[in-house]
Tab-separated table of C-alpha atoms in Angstrom:
chain	number	residue	atom	x	y	z
A	1	MET	CA	7.708	2.881	-18.333
A	2	PRO	CA	10.296	4.372	-15.796
A	3	PRO	CA	13.878	2.836	-16.532
A	4	SER	CA	13.367	0.270	-14.218
A	5	PRO	CA	10.199	-0.890	-12.256
A	6	LEU	CA	12.343	-1.319	-9.143
A	7	ARG	CA	13.755	2.176	-9.031
A	8	ILE	CA	11.759	5.351	-7.458
A	9	GLU	CA	13.502	8.517	-8.713
A	10	PRO	CA	13.068	11.581	-10.997
A	11	ILE	CA	12.114	10.446	-14.584
A	12	PRO	CA	12.208	12.072	-17.868
A	13	GLY	CA	8.916	13.767	-18.750
A	14	TYR	CA	7.796	14.751	-15.266
A	15	SER	CA	9.238	17.041	-12.634
A	16	PRO	CA	11.153	15.454	-10.038
A	17	ALA	CA	9.023	14.660	-7.192
A	18	ILE	CA	6.326	13.940	-9.709
A	19	GLY	CA	8.377	11.622	-11.333
A	20	ARG	CA	8.880	9.616	-8.114
A	21	LEU	CA	5.301	9.601	-7.437
A	22	VAL	CA	4.887	8.255	-10.953
A	23	CYS	CA	7.278	5.283	-10.471
A	24	MET	CA	5.396	4.636	-7.381
A	25	LEU	CA	1.804	4.714	-9.232
A	26	MET	CA	3.527	2.382	-11.800
A	27	TYR	CA	4.829	-0.095	-9.605
A	28	ALA	CA	1.679	-0.329	-7.483
A	29	ARG	CA	-0.240	-0.920	-10.865
A	30	SER	CA	2.149	-3.743	-11.919
A	31	THR	CA	1.464	-5.683	-8.750
A	32	THR	CA	-2.153	-5.162	-9.362
A	33	LEU	CA	-1.930	-6.567	-12.818
A	34	ALA	CA	0.576	-9.398	-11.809
A	35	ALA	CA	-2.418	-10.174	-9.221
A	36	VAL	CA	-5.111	-10.851	-11.436
A	37	GLU	CA	-3.299	-12.180	-14.513
A	38	GLY	CA	-5.337	-14.890	-16.396
A	39	MET	CA	-8.351	-14.693	-14.036
A	40	THR	CA	-11.884	-16.021	-15.523
A	41	ILE	CA	-15.111	-14.089	-15.252
A	42	GLU	CA	-16.312	-16.734	-12.749
A	43	GLU	CA	-13.163	-16.100	-10.649
A	44	LEU	CA	-13.704	-12.188	-11.041
A	45	ASP	CA	-17.075	-12.391	-9.812
A	46	HIS	CA	-16.403	-14.940	-7.054
A	47	VAL	CA	-17.421	-13.439	-3.720
A	48	HIS	CA	-15.603	-15.145	-0.535
A	49	ASP	CA	-18.223	-14.603	1.920
A	50	SER	CA	-21.538	-12.447	2.447
A	51	GLY	CA	-19.172	-9.449	3.386
A	52	SER	CA	-16.568	-9.628	0.895
A	53	ASN	CA	-16.269	-7.986	-2.455
A	54	SER	CA	-15.327	-9.781	-5.571
A	55	ILE	CA	-12.000	-9.185	-7.179
A	56	GLY	CA	-13.753	-7.823	-10.105
A	57	ALA	CA	-15.502	-5.242	-7.997
A	58	LEU	CA	-12.185	-4.439	-6.553
A	59	LEU	CA	-10.471	-3.799	-9.991
A	60	ALA	CA	-13.477	-1.491	-10.692
A	61	HIS	CA	-13.225	0.560	-7.260
A	62	ILE	CA	-9.370	0.984	-8.235
A	63	ALA	CA	-10.384	2.710	-11.392
A	64	ALA	CA	-13.165	4.616	-9.935
A	65	VAL	CA	-10.797	6.044	-7.040
A	66	GLU	CA	-8.292	7.221	-9.691
A	67	ARG	CA	-10.668	8.690	-11.875
A	68	SER	CA	-12.024	10.529	-8.732
A	69	TYR	CA	-8.606	11.862	-7.573
A	70	GLN	CA	-8.172	13.259	-11.488
A	71	VAL	CA	-11.177	15.097	-10.700
A	72	MET	CA	-10.177	16.482	-7.474
A	73	THR	CA	-6.666	17.448	-8.152
A	74	PHE	CA	-6.374	18.337	-11.928
A	75	GLU	CA	-9.964	19.923	-12.079
A	76	ASP	CA	-10.165	21.291	-8.479
A	77	ARG	CA	-13.732	20.127	-7.943
A	78	GLY	CA	-15.817	17.163	-6.531
A	79	LEU	CA	-17.627	14.686	-8.615
A	80	SER	CA	-20.445	16.140	-10.377
A	81	ALA	CA	-24.066	14.405	-9.759
A	82	GLU	CA	-23.530	12.477	-13.130
A	83	GLU	CA	-20.223	11.288	-11.885
A	84	SER	CA	-21.132	10.345	-8.707
A	85	THR	CA	-24.134	8.188	-10.042
A	86	ARG	CA	-21.807	6.584	-12.508
A	87	TRP	CA	-18.800	5.579	-10.003
A	88	SER	CA	-20.676	5.075	-6.747
A	89	VAL	CA	-21.064	1.750	-6.911
A	90	ALA	CA	-17.484	0.941	-7.708
A	91	LEU	CA	-16.473	3.766	-4.972
A	92	LYS	CA	-18.604	2.389	-2.311
A	93	LEU	CA	-18.411	-1.597	-3.001
A	94	GLY	CA	-20.322	-3.617	-0.739
A	95	ALA	CA	-24.061	-5.160	-1.439
A	96	GLU	CA	-24.514	-2.708	-4.486
A	97	ALA	CA	-21.181	-3.642	-6.182
A	98	ARG	CA	-21.769	-7.341	-5.484
A	99	ARG	CA	-25.053	-7.354	-7.402
A	100	LEU	CA	-23.886	-4.954	-10.098
A	101	LEU	CA	-20.282	-5.382	-10.690
A	102	ARG	CA	-20.100	-8.770	-12.233
A	103	GLY	CA	-20.179	-10.776	-15.833
A	104	HIS	CA	-17.131	-8.668	-17.249
A	105	PRO	CA	-14.055	-10.563	-18.623
A	106	LEU	CA	-10.757	-9.191	-17.124
A	107	ASP	CA	-9.964	-7.368	-20.134
A	108	ARG	CA	-12.990	-5.053	-19.519
A	109	TYR	CA	-11.395	-4.139	-16.054
A	110	LEU	CA	-7.896	-3.719	-17.692
A	111	ASP	CA	-9.284	-1.393	-20.540
A	112	ASP	CA	-10.909	0.786	-17.786
A	113	LEU	CA	-7.471	0.854	-15.472
A	114	ARG	CA	-5.257	1.593	-18.638
A	115	THR	CA	-7.626	4.472	-19.988
A	116	VAL	CA	-7.910	6.031	-16.583
A	117	ARG	CA	-4.227	5.936	-15.964
A	118	GLU	CA	-3.109	7.712	-19.444
A	119	VAL	CA	-5.298	10.642	-18.308
A	120	THR	CA	-3.373	10.459	-14.870
A	121	LEU	CA	-0.001	10.340	-16.721
A	122	GLN	CA	-0.921	13.165	-19.043
A	123	GLY	CA	-2.327	15.309	-15.980
A	124	LEU	CA	0.816	14.575	-13.690
A	125	GLY	CA	3.179	15.307	-16.837
A	126	ALA	CA	1.862	18.592	-17.441
A	127	ARG	CA	2.070	19.868	-13.729
A	128	ASN	CA	5.277	20.619	-11.768
A	129	ASP	CA	6.424	20.088	-8.236
A	130	GLU	CA	4.850	23.441	-6.686
A	131	TRP	CA	1.543	21.990	-7.834
A	132	LEU	CA	2.306	18.751	-6.172
A	133	ASP	CA	2.693	20.353	-2.902
A	134	ARG	CA	-0.248	22.647	-2.881
A	135	SER	CA	-3.663	22.210	-0.780
A	136	VAL	CA	-6.536	20.298	-2.632
A	137	THR	CA	-8.740	23.109	-3.257
A	138	ILE	CA	-11.931	21.147	-1.936
A	139	ALA	CA	-10.119	19.286	0.758
A	140	PRO	CA	-7.571	21.750	2.151
A	141	LYS	CA	-6.396	19.520	5.156
A	142	ILE	CA	-4.640	17.181	2.368
A	143	ASN	CA	-2.302	18.188	-0.425
A	144	ILE	CA	-2.294	17.219	-3.745
A	145	HIS	CA	0.845	14.768	-3.056
A	146	TRP	CA	-0.948	13.077	-0.443
A	147	ALA	CA	-3.967	12.497	-2.442
A	148	TRP	CA	-1.978	10.736	-5.169
A	149	PHE	CA	-0.178	8.590	-2.646
A	150	HIS	CA	-3.302	7.626	-1.009
A	151	ALA	CA	-4.764	6.667	-4.552
A	152	ALA	CA	-1.779	4.295	-4.974
A	153	GLU	CA	-2.068	3.235	-1.022
A	154	ASP	CA	-5.746	2.474	-1.564
A	155	GLU	CA	-4.650	0.353	-4.417
A	156	ILE	CA	-1.926	-1.453	-2.727
A	157	ASN	CA	-4.485	-2.107	0.341
A	158	HIS	CA	-6.812	-3.795	-2.129
A	159	ARG	CA	-4.245	-5.826	-3.859
A	160	GLY	CA	-3.373	-7.067	-0.512
A	161	GLN	CA	-7.039	-8.559	-0.312
A	162	ILE	CA	-6.697	-9.450	-3.917
A	163	ARG	CA	-3.990	-11.798	-3.358
A	164	TRP	CA	-5.469	-13.173	-0.298
A	165	LEU	CA	-8.976	-13.996	-1.869
A	166	ARG	CA	-7.265	-15.471	-4.978
A	167	LYS	CA	-5.607	-17.681	-3.102
A	168	ARG	CA	-8.866	-18.753	-1.602
A	169	LEU	CA	-10.845	-19.248	-5.038
A	170	PRO	CA	-12.767	-22.296	-5.613
A	171	ALA	CA	-10.355	-24.827	-7.765
A	172	ARG	CA	-11.166	-24.425	-11.484
A	173	PRO	CA	-13.836	-27.278	-12.828
B	1	MET	CA	5.413	14.034	13.472
B	2	PRO	CA	5.147	15.884	10.177
B	3	PRO	CA	3.021	19.061	10.019
B	4	SER	CA	-0.112	17.309	9.125
B	5	PRO	CA	-0.645	13.414	8.460
B	6	LEU	CA	-2.485	14.202	5.562
B	7	ARG	CA	0.327	16.052	3.538
B	8	ILE	CA	3.159	14.545	1.592
B	9	GLU	CA	5.868	17.253	1.446
B	10	PRO	CA	9.325	18.489	2.315
B	11	ILE	CA	9.707	18.330	6.237
B	12	PRO	CA	12.200	19.752	8.553
B	13	GLY	CA	14.899	17.692	9.525
B	14	TYR	CA	15.025	15.636	6.332
B	15	SER	CA	16.283	16.246	2.784
B	16	PRO	CA	13.303	16.732	0.674
B	17	ALA	CA	12.590	13.854	-1.193
B	18	ILE	CA	13.660	11.663	2.150
B	19	GLY	CA	11.142	14.032	4.163
B	20	ARG	CA	8.303	13.137	1.511
B	21	LEU	CA	9.172	9.323	2.177
B	22	VAL	CA	9.019	9.925	5.932
B	23	CYS	CA	5.484	11.537	5.430
B	24	MET	CA	4.447	8.137	3.593
B	25	LEU	CA	6.212	6.082	5.995
B	26	MET	CA	4.402	7.565	8.941
B	27	TYR	CA	0.722	7.795	7.514
B	28	ALA	CA	1.164	4.294	6.556
B	29	ARG	CA	1.904	3.169	10.077
B	30	SER	CA	-0.789	5.526	11.591
B	31	THR	CA	-3.173	3.211	9.471
B	32	THR	CA	-1.875	0.346	10.871
B	33	LEU	CA	-1.970	1.437	14.256
B	34	ALA	CA	-5.504	2.480	13.788
B	35	ALA	CA	-6.477	-0.900	12.216
B	36	VAL	CA	-5.253	-2.917	15.166
B	37	GLU	CA	-6.262	-0.582	18.270
B	38	GLY	CA	-7.742	-2.090	21.239
B	39	MET	CA	-7.203	-5.964	19.823
B	40	THR	CA	-6.762	-8.533	22.782
B	41	ILE	CA	-4.057	-11.400	22.597
B	42	GLU	CA	-6.984	-13.756	21.478
B	43	GLU	CA	-7.965	-11.658	18.726
B	44	LEU	CA	-4.156	-11.032	17.639
B	45	ASP	CA	-3.878	-14.863	17.772
B	46	HIS	CA	-6.929	-15.674	15.680
B	47	VAL	CA	-6.290	-17.741	12.425
B	48	HIS	CA	-9.070	-16.916	10.143
B	49	ASP	CA	-8.495	-20.296	8.113
B	50	SER	CA	-5.566	-22.884	7.919
B	51	GLY	CA	-3.664	-20.674	5.283
B	52	SER	CA	-3.853	-17.546	7.056
B	53	ASN	CA	-1.797	-15.502	9.068
B	54	SER	CA	-2.922	-14.094	12.386
B	55	ILE	CA	-3.012	-10.029	12.763
B	56	GLY	CA	-0.264	-10.430	15.504
B	57	ALA	CA	1.986	-12.188	12.994
B	58	LEU	CA	1.464	-9.710	10.467
B	59	LEU	CA	2.163	-6.963	13.060
B	60	ALA	CA	5.505	-8.952	13.532
B	61	HIS	CA	6.271	-9.094	9.949
B	62	ILE	CA	5.888	-5.258	9.557
B	63	ALA	CA	8.495	-4.825	12.107
B	64	ALA	CA	10.783	-7.496	10.700
B	65	VAL	CA	10.682	-6.363	7.142
B	66	GLU	CA	11.259	-2.687	8.217
B	67	ARG	CA	14.495	-3.858	10.206
B	68	SER	CA	15.793	-5.873	7.255
B	69	TYR	CA	15.462	-2.812	4.924
B	70	GLN	CA	17.523	-0.794	7.474
B	71	VAL	CA	20.321	-3.488	7.345
B	72	MET	CA	20.111	-3.406	3.536
B	73	THR	CA	20.186	0.238	3.171
B	74	PHE	CA	21.869	1.743	6.221
B	75	GLU	CA	24.768	-1.040	6.706
B	76	ASP	CA	24.631	-1.902	2.985
B	77	ARG	CA	24.595	-5.905	3.725
B	78	GLY	CA	22.245	-8.556	3.951
B	79	LEU	CA	20.888	-10.233	7.167
B	80	SER	CA	23.424	-12.003	9.537
B	81	ALA	CA	23.116	-15.577	10.166
B	82	GLU	CA	21.942	-14.450	13.643
B	83	GLU	CA	19.491	-11.764	12.315
B	84	SER	CA	18.001	-14.512	9.768
B	85	THR	CA	17.349	-16.916	12.530
B	86	ARG	CA	15.943	-14.311	14.921
B	87	TRP	CA	13.707	-12.669	12.346
B	88	SER	CA	12.859	-15.250	9.505
B	89	VAL	CA	9.857	-16.658	11.358
B	90	ALA	CA	8.261	-13.110	11.100
B	91	LEU	CA	9.477	-12.150	7.550
B	92	LYS	CA	8.413	-15.692	5.996
B	93	LEU	CA	5.023	-15.928	7.853
B	94	GLY	CA	3.111	-19.093	7.221
B	95	ALA	CA	3.042	-22.287	9.302
B	96	GLU	CA	6.068	-21.549	11.685
B	97	ALA	CA	4.743	-17.933	12.216
B	98	ARG	CA	1.143	-19.571	13.159
B	99	ARG	CA	3.018	-21.779	15.507
B	100	LEU	CA	5.313	-19.639	17.209
B	101	LEU	CA	4.190	-15.848	16.941
B	102	ARG	CA	1.349	-15.964	19.627
B	103	GLY	CA	0.559	-15.421	23.284
B	104	HIS	CA	1.728	-11.665	23.091
B	105	PRO	CA	-0.367	-8.587	23.852
B	106	LEU	CA	-0.847	-5.648	21.614
B	107	ASP	CA	1.605	-3.375	23.422
B	108	ARG	CA	4.660	-5.900	22.483
B	109	TYR	CA	3.936	-5.766	18.878
B	110	LEU	CA	3.353	-1.928	19.136
B	111	ASP	CA	6.938	-1.637	20.984
B	112	ASP	CA	8.759	-3.348	18.518
B	113	LEU	CA	7.327	-1.398	15.920
B	114	ARG	CA	8.086	1.830	17.858
B	115	THR	CA	11.627	0.768	18.463
B	116	VAL	CA	12.253	-0.119	14.922
B	117	ARG	CA	10.857	3.114	13.626
B	118	GLU	CA	12.914	5.252	15.387
B	119	VAL	CA	16.160	3.657	14.122
B	120	THR	CA	14.695	4.282	10.625
B	121	LEU	CA	13.967	7.801	11.107
B	122	GLN	CA	17.402	8.536	12.735
B	123	GLY	CA	19.168	6.727	9.635
B	124	LEU	CA	16.855	8.753	7.079
B	125	GLY	CA	17.332	11.936	8.768
B	126	ALA	CA	21.166	11.600	8.739
B	127	ARG	CA	21.167	11.002	5.239
B	128	ASN	CA	20.390	12.765	2.135
B	129	ASP	CA	18.391	12.572	-1.286
B	130	GLU	CA	21.695	11.631	-3.310
B	131	TRP	CA	21.804	8.712	-1.116
B	132	LEU	CA	18.220	7.985	-1.518
B	133	ASP	CA	18.558	7.492	-5.264
B	134	ARG	CA	21.705	4.957	-5.156
B	135	SER	CA	21.411	1.520	-6.066
B	136	VAL	CA	21.177	-0.841	-2.960
B	137	THR	CA	24.494	-2.481	-2.699
B	138	ILE	CA	23.449	-5.928	-2.310
B	139	ALA	CA	20.797	-5.884	-4.691
B	140	PRO	CA	21.535	-3.348	-7.489
B	141	LYS	CA	18.400	-3.612	-9.436
B	142	ILE	CA	16.426	-1.755	-6.799
B	143	ASN	CA	17.556	1.752	-5.488
B	144	ILE	CA	17.131	2.951	-1.819
B	145	HIS	CA	13.995	4.938	-2.667
B	146	TRP	CA	12.258	1.873	-3.999
B	147	ALA	CA	13.439	-0.230	-1.089
B	148	TRP	CA	11.916	2.315	1.259
B	149	PHE	CA	8.870	2.438	-0.732
B	150	HIS	CA	8.532	-1.104	-0.644
B	151	ALA	CA	8.818	-1.136	3.036
B	152	ALA	CA	5.635	1.033	3.133
B	153	GLU	CA	3.918	-0.800	0.521
B	154	ASP	CA	4.404	-4.092	2.068
B	155	GLU	CA	2.928	-2.697	5.406
B	156	ILE	CA	-0.102	-1.058	3.439
B	157	ASN	CA	-0.788	-4.558	1.678
B	158	HIS	CA	-0.851	-6.255	4.764
B	159	ARG	CA	-3.008	-3.586	6.697
B	160	GLY	CA	-5.248	-4.337	3.955
B	161	GLN	CA	-5.275	-7.980	4.944
B	162	ILE	CA	-5.637	-6.993	8.661
B	163	ARG	CA	-8.743	-4.538	8.126
B	164	TRP	CA	-10.423	-7.553	6.197
B	165	LEU	CA	-9.353	-10.322	8.924
B	166	ARG	CA	-10.698	-7.960	11.829
B	167	LYS	CA	-14.049	-7.799	10.320
B	168	ARG	CA	-14.424	-11.306	10.513
B	169	LEU	CA	-12.940	-11.855	14.085
B	170	PRO	CA	-15.111	-14.192	16.075
B	171	ALA	CA	-17.424	-11.933	18.256
B	172	ARG	CA	-16.046	-11.508	21.665
B	173	PRO	CA	-17.226	-13.744	24.590
């Protein structure tokens, strides 16, 4: 963890701008974890209306988005056919996610998030700020810093929805 | 505008880390503006359920949060009694905001956002990265970079809600 979750600054183990980015990724994650703390399987599976994603599906989405940005920026490639098949339900959300992403306890989602995050931090720790500014090979209009900011931004966007949805869950029996 | 909205990098007119922050603030704002484009007064005032904030109120909130972080970081103080009175409805949202923040066209909200943002960019352009890392005088557990990241993060959180709410607006007559 960075020295304080409420500071964005260069931190040990990362080049300066990457350290600031890591602070943002960690802070965003801490708020996601706080937003889902203690949720039951039924609550994670609950669908607010016919167009809504369950909170469980949104957690799976956050992990899948982070994986896809790892592939894009650490491996300079798009998803393989196998990865696309494996992650597409969580990446796309919607009807298929409502059908398939259910029945999992919170720990399953949190384990996935943790496992993916470890790879992110290892990858970022092994690189420098010159790398961070580079264009993404397979999407040259964006640069790598934007890609990782966007991963945090997408998580925060969905965390805003998670908070909203959780407030409106049916009362526990 | 930065050279590309899809890059986070040092930009002319700002010290390096502040430039990256400005890219994030601008990108977050561009997505907020896209999320509300073309909305009518009725749509901005619509309240999804008894606990929801209207999209208009969320836009007013985003401007008020940005103002309050300007005061905190550029002027090293908390809100004055007068500022608190003026901005508290938008800052707090909820029942009072549902009652009072209504009847305004989109341009009114956008003008406020633009006016506030100009002050932010002037303030950030006049400061350097050493300043960015400082603790906030009135809240020393946070530093200034976190404060401004949080302003963007709060906007993104609410933009996630705006997108969700807009999809569920009643059909236009």
